[in-house]
Short mmCIF file of C-alpha atoms in Angstrom, two decimals:
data_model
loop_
_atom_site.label_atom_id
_atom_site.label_comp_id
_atom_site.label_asym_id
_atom_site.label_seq_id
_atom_site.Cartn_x
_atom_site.Cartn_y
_atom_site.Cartn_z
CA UNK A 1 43.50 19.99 17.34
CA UNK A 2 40.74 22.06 18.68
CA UNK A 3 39.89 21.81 22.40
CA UNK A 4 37.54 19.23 23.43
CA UNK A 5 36.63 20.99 26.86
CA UNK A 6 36.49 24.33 27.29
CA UNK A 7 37.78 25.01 31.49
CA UNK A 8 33.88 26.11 32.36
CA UNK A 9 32.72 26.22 35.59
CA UNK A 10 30.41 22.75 35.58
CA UNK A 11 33.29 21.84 34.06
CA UNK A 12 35.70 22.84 36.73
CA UNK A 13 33.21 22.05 39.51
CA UNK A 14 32.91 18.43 37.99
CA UNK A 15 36.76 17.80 37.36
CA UNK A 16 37.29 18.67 41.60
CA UNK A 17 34.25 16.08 42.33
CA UNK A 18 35.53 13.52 40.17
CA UNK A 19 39.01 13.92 41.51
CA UNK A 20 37.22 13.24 45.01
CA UNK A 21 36.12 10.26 44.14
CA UNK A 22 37.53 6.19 45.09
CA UNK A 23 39.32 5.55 42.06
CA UNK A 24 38.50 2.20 42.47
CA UNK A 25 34.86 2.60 41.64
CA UNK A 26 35.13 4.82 39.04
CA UNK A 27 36.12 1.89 36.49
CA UNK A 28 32.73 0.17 36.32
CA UNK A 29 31.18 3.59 36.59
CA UNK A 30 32.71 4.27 33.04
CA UNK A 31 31.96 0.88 31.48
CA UNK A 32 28.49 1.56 31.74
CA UNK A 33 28.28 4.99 30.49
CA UNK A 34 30.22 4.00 27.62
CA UNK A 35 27.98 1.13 26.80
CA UNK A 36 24.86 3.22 26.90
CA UNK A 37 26.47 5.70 25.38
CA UNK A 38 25.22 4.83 21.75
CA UNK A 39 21.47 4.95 22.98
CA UNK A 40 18.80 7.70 22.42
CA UNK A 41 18.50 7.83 26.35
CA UNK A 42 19.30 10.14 28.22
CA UNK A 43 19.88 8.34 31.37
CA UNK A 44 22.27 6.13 31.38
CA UNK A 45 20.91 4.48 35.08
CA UNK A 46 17.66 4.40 36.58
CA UNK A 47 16.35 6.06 39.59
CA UNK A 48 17.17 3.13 42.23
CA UNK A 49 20.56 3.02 40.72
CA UNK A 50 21.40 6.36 40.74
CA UNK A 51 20.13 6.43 44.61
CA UNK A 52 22.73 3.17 45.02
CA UNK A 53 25.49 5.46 43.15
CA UNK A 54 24.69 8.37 45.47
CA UNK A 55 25.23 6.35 48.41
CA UNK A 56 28.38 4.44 47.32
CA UNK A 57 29.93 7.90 45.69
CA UNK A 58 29.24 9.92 48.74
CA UNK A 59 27.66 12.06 46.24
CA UNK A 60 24.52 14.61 46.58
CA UNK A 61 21.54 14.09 44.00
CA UNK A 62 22.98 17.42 41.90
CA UNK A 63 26.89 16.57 42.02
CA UNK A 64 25.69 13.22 41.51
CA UNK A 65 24.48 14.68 38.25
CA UNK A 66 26.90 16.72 37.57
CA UNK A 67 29.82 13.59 37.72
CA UNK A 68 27.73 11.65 35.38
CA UNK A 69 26.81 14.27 33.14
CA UNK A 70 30.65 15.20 32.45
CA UNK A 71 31.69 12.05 32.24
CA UNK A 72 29.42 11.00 29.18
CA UNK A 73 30.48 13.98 28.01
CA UNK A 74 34.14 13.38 28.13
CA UNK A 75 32.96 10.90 26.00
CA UNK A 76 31.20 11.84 23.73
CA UNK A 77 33.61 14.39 22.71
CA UNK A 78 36.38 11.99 22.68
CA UNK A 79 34.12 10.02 20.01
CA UNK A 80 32.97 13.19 18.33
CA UNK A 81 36.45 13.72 17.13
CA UNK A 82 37.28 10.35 17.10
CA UNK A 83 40.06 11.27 19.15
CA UNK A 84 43.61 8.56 20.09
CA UNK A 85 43.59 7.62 23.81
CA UNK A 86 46.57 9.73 23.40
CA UNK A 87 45.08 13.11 22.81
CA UNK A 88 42.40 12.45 25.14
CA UNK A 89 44.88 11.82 27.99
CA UNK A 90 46.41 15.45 26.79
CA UNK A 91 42.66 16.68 26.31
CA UNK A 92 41.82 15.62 29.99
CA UNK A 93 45.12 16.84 31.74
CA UNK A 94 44.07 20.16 30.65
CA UNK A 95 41.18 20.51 32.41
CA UNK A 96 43.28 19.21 35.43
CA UNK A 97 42.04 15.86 36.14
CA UNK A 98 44.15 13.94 38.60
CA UNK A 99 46.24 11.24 36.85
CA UNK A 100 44.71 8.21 38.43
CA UNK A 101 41.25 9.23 37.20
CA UNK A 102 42.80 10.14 33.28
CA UNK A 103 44.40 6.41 33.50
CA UNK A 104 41.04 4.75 34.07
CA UNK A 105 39.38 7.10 31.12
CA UNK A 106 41.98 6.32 28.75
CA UNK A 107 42.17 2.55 29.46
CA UNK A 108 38.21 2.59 29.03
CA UNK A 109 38.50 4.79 25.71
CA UNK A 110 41.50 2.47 24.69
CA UNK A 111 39.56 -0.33 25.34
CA UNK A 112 36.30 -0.08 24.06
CA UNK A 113 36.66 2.89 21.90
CA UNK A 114 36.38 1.65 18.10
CA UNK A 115 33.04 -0.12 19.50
CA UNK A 116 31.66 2.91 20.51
CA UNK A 117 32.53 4.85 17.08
CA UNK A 118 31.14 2.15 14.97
CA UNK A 119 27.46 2.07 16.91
CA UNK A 120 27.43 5.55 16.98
CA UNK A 121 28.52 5.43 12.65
CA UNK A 122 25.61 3.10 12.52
CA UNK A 123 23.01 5.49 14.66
CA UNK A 124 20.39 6.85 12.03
CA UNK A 125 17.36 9.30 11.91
CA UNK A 126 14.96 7.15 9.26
CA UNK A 127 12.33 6.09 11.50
CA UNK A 128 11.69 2.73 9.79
CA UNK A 129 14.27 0.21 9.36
CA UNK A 130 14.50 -3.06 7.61
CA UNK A 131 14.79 -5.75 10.40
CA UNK A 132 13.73 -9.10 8.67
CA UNK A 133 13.41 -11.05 5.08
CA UNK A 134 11.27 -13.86 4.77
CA UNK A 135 10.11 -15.68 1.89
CA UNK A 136 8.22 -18.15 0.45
CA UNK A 137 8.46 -19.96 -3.01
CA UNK A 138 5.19 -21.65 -4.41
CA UNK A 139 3.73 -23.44 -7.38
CA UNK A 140 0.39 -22.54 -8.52
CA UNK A 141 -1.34 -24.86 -9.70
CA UNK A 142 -4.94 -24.14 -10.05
CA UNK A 143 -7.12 -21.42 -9.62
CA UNK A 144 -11.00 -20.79 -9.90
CA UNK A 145 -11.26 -19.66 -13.32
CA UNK A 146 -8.11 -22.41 -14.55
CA UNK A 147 -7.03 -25.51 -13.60
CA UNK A 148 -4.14 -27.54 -14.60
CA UNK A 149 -1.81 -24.38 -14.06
CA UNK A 150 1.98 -24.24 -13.19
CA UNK A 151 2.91 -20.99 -12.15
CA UNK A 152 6.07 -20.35 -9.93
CA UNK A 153 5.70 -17.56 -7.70
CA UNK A 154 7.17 -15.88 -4.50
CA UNK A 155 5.69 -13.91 -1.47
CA UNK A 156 8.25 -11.81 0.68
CA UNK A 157 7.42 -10.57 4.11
CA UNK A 158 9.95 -7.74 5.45
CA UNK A 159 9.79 -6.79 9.05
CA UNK A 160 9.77 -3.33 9.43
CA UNK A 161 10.77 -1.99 12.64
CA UNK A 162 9.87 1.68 13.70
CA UNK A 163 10.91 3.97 16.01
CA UNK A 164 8.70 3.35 18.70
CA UNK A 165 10.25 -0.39 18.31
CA UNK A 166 6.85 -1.72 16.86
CA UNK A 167 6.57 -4.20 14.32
CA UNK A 168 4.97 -4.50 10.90
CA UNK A 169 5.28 -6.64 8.48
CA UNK A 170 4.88 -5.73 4.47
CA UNK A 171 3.82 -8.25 2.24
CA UNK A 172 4.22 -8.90 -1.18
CA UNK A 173 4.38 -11.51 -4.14
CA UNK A 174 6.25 -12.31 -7.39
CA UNK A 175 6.03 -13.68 -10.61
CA UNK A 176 9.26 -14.54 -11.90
CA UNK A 177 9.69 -11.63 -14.37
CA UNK A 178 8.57 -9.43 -11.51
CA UNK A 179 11.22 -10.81 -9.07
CA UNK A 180 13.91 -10.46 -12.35
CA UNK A 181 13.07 -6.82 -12.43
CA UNK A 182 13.15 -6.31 -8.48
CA UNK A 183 16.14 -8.04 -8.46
CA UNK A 184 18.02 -6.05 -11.23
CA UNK A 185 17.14 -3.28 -9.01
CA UNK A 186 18.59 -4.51 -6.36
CA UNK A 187 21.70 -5.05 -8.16
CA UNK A 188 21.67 -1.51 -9.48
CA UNK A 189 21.75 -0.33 -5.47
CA UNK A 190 24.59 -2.69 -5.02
CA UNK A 191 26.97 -1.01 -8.06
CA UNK A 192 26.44 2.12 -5.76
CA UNK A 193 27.27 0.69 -2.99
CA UNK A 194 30.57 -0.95 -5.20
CA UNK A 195 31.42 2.38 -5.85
CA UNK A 196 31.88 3.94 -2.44
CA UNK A 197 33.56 1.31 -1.75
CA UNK A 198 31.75 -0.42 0.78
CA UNK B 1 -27.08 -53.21 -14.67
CA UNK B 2 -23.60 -52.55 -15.98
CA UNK B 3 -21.35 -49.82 -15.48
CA UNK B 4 -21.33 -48.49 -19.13
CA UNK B 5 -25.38 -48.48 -19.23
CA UNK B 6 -25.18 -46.02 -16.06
CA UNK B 7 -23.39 -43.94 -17.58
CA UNK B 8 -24.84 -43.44 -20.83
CA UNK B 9 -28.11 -42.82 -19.48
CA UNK B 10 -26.68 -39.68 -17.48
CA UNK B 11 -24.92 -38.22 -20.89
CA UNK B 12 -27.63 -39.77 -22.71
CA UNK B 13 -24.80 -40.90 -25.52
CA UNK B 14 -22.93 -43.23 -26.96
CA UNK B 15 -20.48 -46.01 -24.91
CA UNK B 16 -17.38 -43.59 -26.56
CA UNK B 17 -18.34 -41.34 -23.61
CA UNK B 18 -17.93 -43.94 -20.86
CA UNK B 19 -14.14 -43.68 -20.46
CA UNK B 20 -13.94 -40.11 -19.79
CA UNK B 21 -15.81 -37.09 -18.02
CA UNK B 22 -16.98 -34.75 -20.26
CA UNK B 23 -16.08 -30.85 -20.14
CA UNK B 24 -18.74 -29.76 -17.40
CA UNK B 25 -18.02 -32.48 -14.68
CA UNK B 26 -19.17 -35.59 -13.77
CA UNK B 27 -22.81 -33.81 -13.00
CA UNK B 28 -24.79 -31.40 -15.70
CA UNK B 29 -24.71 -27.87 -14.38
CA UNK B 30 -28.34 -27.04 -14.16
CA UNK B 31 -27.83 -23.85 -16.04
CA UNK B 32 -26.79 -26.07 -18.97
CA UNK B 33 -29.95 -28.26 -18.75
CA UNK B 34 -31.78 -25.12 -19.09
CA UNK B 35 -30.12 -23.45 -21.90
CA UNK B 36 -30.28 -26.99 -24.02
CA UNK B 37 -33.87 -26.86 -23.23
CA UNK B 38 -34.67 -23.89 -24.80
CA UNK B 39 -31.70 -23.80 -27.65
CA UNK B 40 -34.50 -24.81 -30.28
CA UNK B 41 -36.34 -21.33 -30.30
CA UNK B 42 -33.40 -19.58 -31.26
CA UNK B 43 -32.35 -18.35 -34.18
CA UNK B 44 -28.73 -17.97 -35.26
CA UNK B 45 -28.18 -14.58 -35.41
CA UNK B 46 -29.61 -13.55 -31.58
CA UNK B 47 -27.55 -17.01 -30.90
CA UNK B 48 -24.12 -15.51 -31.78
CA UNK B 49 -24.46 -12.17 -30.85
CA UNK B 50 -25.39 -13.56 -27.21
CA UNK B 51 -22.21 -15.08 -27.84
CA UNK B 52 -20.42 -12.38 -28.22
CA UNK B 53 -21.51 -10.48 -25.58
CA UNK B 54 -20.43 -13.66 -23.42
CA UNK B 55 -17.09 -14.02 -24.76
CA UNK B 56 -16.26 -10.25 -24.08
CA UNK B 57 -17.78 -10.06 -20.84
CA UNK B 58 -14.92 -13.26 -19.88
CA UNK B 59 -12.45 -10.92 -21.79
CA UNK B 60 -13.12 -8.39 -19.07
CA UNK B 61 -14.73 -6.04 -20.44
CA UNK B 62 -18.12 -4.46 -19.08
CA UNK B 63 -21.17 -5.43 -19.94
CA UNK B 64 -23.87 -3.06 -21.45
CA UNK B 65 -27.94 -4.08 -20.39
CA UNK B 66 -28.67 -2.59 -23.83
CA UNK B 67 -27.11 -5.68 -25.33
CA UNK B 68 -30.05 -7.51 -23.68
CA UNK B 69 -32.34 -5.17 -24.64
CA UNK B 70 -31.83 -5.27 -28.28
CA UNK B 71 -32.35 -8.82 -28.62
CA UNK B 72 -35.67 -8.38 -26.76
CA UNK B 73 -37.56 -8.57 -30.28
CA UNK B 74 -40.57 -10.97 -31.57
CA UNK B 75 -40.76 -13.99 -29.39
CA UNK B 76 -37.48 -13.29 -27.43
CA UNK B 77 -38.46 -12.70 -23.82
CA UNK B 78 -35.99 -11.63 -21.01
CA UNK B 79 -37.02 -14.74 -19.18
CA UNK B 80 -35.43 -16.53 -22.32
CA UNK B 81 -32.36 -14.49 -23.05
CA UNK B 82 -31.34 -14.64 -19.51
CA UNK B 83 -31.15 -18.37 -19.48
CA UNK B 84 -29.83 -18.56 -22.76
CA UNK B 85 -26.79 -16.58 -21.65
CA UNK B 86 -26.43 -17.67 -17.88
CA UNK B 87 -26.13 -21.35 -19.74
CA UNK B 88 -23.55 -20.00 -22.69
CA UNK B 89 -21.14 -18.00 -19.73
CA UNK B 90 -21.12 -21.49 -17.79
CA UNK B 91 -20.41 -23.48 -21.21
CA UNK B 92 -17.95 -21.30 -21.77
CA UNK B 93 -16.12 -21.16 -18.48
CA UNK B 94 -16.29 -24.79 -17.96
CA UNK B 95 -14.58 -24.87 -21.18
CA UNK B 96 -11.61 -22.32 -20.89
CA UNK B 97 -10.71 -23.88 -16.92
CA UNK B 98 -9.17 -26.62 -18.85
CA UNK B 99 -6.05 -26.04 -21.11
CA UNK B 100 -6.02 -26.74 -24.79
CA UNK B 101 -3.81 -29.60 -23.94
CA UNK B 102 -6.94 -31.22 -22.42
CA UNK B 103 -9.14 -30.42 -24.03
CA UNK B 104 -9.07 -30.97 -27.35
CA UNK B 105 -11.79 -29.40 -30.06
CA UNK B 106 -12.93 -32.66 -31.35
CA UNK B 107 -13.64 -33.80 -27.71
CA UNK B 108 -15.19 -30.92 -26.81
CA UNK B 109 -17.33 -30.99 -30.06
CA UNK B 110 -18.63 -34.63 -29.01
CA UNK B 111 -19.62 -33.31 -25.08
CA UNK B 112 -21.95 -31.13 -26.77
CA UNK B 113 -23.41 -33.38 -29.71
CA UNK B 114 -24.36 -35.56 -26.55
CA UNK B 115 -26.24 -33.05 -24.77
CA UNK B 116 -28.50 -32.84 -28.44
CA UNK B 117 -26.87 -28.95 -29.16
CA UNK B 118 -27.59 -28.20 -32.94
CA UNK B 119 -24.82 -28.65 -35.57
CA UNK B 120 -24.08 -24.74 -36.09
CA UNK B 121 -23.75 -23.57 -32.97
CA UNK B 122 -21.71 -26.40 -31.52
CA UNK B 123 -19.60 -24.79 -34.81
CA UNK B 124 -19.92 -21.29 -32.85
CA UNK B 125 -19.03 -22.51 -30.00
CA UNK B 126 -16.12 -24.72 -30.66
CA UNK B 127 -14.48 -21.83 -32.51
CA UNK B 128 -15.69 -19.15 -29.76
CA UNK B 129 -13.43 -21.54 -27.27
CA UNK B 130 -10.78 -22.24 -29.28
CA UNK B 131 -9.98 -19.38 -31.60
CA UNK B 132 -8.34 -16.31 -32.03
CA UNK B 133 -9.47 -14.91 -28.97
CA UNK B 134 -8.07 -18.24 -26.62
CA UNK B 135 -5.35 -16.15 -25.96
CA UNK B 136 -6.91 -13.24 -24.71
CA UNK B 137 -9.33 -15.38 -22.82
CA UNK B 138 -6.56 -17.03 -20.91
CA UNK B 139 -4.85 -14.11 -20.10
CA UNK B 140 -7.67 -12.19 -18.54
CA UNK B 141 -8.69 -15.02 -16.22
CA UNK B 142 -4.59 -14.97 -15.09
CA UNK B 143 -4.63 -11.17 -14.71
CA UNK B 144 -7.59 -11.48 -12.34
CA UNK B 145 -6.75 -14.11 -9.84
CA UNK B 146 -6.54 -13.45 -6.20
CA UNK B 147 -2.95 -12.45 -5.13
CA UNK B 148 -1.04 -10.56 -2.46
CA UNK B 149 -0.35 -7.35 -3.17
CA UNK B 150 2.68 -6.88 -5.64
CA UNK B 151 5.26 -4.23 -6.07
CA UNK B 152 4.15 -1.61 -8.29
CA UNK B 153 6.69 1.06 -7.65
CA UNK B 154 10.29 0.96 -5.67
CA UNK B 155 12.27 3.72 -5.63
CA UNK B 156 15.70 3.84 -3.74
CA UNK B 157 18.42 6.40 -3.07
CA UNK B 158 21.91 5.70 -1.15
CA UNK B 159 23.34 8.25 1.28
CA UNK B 160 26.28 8.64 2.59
CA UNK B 161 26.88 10.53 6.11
CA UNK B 162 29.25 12.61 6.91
CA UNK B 163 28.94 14.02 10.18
CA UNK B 164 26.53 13.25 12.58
CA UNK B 165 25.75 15.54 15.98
CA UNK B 166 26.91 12.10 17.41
CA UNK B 167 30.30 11.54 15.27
CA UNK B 168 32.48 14.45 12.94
CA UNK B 169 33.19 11.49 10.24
CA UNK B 170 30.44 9.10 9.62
CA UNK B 171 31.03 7.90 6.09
CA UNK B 172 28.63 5.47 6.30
CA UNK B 173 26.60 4.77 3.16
CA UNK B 174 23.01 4.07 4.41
CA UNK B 175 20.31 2.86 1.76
CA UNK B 176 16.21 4.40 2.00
CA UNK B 177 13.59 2.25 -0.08
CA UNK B 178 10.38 3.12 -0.75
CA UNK B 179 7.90 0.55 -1.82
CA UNK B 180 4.50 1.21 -3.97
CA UNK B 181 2.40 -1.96 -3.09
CA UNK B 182 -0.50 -2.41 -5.86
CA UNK B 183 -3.07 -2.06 -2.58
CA UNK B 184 -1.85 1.34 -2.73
CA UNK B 185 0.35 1.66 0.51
CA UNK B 186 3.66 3.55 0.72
CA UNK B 187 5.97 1.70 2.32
CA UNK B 188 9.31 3.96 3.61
CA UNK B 189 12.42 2.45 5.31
CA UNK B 190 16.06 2.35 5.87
CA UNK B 191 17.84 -0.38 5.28
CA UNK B 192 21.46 -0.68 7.03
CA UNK B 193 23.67 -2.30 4.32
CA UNK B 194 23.99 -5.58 6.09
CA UNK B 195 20.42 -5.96 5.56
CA UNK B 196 20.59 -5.17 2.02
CA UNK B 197 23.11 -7.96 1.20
CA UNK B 198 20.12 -10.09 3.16
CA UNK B 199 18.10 -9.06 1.13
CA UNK B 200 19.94 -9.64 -2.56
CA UNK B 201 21.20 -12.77 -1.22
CA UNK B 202 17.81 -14.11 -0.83
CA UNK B 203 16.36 -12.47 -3.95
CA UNK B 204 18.91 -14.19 -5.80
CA UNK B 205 18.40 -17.30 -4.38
CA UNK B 206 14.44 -17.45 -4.90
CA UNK B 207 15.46 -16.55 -8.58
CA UNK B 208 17.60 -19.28 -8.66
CA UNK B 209 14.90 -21.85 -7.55
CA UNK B 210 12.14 -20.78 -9.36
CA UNK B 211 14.51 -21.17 -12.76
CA UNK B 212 15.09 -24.77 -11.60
CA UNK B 213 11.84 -25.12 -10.66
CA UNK B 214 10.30 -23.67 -14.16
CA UNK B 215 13.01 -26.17 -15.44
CA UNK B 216 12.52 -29.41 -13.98
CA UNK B 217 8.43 -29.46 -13.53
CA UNK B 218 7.41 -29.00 -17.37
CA UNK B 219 9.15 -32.55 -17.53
CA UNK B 220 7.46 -34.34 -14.06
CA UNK B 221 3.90 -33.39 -13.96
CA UNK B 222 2.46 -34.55 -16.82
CA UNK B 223 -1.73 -33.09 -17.82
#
């Protein structure tokens, strides 16, 4: 397959850091990349922990950088291409990491891997999603202008979450042939979804 | 005094009334009073076509002032024709809250004999309440009760992704909904397929208990 890392020189300036570095810490360092790794964010650690980093690493604020910039991108690619721990341990002898290092990043990717593929599958662009259902069945039974009435109906509330991770909720209420025709709808969606195979 | 007497003397009728409330309450609407008061001066013709206009304004339909104004002729002041019809809507909606299973003609027919309403128009009313246009009647007063708003409009459309600047091969289907709510707002969202099933499941489930419900409460609660 195609390269994954091209021998550039951040790359090559990163590789000879990381190779510098305690193997020992670099474990945990990759366990948290790779669980922010899904995220929107950018940074996967805040300022007082990258300070805590630079100190434990022996790094400088830019190599600093540099170490953790490569790294997420090691794995990002390796999830890009949804690559075997395999081909990433070719990928990342290549670019001449040092063996101990390309252990710990392929018993990371090895590891937790498939989890990180199936967030990012699940990562969308729609900036509202469906987050709750909630519903309520009543009997109506009088009204202003009738009494002595008995008429089912249903109110839904669906949380909508948007980007900006506010919450609104939409409203809305049935009869029963309005809920029948919602609900063949709904069923219509779900041949679709029978069809892809889902 | 007895309890029968006390009654009588409020529906000013007969001891047949003392088992039962009649269509209008336990109390006379005032508006009623009024309208008996004057029923006398009127003649039949300005009678039903007062009517008329009362029964199609309950239908829904918009009422024209020149109706009024027509019947504004010898003898017929405003004063008059506005309690006239003020009294003939109330009749009227008193009437239709109850269902015909209720409220039966002949019942009806005897409420109004009490409160000393001539022959004919008790006729003109009876038939204005329970005639052809009952079903009209009944529908327009369910079309305009208060409700949340309902779903006027859904449109839907399944994607599937295939590559993502995150991933080469998605392929996962993803489902966007948008939702016309009768208060006219446009409701847009994703919904990840787990959600979806959510969703159905608990459609299907309200469905479910609102069949059983429809089912098993025309047999308990009895009029």
């Amino acid at each position: 397959m195609a390269l994954m890392f091209t021998a550039t020189a951040n790359i090559k300036k990163a590789v000879s850091l990381i190779n510098q570095l305690d193997a020992a810490k670099f474990p945990r360092l990759l366990q948290r990349i790779l669980q922010k790794l899904h995220l929107r964010d950018d940074r996967s650690f805040s300022e007082e922990e990258e300070e805590m980093l630079q100190q434990a690493l022996g790094l400088q604020g830019g190599d600093l950088q540099l170490v953790l910039e490569t790294t997420a991108f090691v794995l990002e690619q390796a999830a890009y291409h949804s690559a075997k721990p395999a081909v990433l341990e070719e990928q990342l002898k290549n670019i001449q990491l040092e063996e101990d290092k390309i252990s710990v990043f392929v018993k990371a990717w090895s590891a937790n891997g498939k989890e990180v593929i199936l967030k990012l599958r699940k990562r969308t662009l729609a900036p509202d999603q469906l987050e709750s259902v909630n519903w309520r069945l009543n009997l109506q039974m009088a009204q202003a202008s009738q009494t002595k009435m008995k008429l089912p109906n249903a109110m839904f509330e669906l949380g909508v979450r948007h980007d900006d991770d506010t919450r609104e909720k939409v409203r809305m209420e049935f009869t029963h042939d309005e809920l029948y025709n919602f609900y063949s709808q709904l069923e219509t969606i779900q041949e679709q979804l029978d069809t892809l195979g889902s | 005094m007895s309890i029968i007497q006390v009654q009588s003397s409020k529906a000013g009728g007969s001891s047949a009334l003392a088992d039962r409330t009649p269509f209008y309450g336990t109390r006379l609407p005032s508006e009623l009073k009024a309208m008996v008061k004057e029923l006398k001066k009127l003649d039949k013709k300005t009678f039903r076509s007062l009517l008329t206009v009362a029964v199609s304004a309950l239908e829904g339909a918009d009422v024209d002032t020149k109706s009024f104004t027509d019947l504004q002729t010898n003898g017929m002041t405003e004063d008059l024709i506005n309690i006239i019809y003020s009294g003939l809507l109330s009749t009227l909606r008193l009437a239709l809250r109850l269902p015909q299973t209720s409220l039966k003609p002949e019942l009806f027919k005897e409420d109004l004999k009490e409160l000393n309403i001539p022959e004919e128009f008790i006729v003109d009313l009876a038939s204005a309440v329970f005639g052809g246009k009952r079903t009209n009647l009944d529908a327009s007063a369910l079309d305009s009760r208060s409700r949340l708003p309902t779903l006027q409009n859904f449109r839907w459309r399944v994607d599937v992704g295939i590559s993502t600047s995150a991933l080469n091969r998605v392929l996962e289907p993803t489902i966007l909904m948008e939702m016309t709510l009768s208060d006219g707002r446009i409701q847009t969202f994703e919904v990840p397929v787990s959600k979806f099933h959510e969703l159905r499941y608990n459609v299907a489930h309200v469905l479910r208990e609102m069949e059983s419900l429809e089912k098993r409460n025309v047999l308990k609660i009895q009029d």
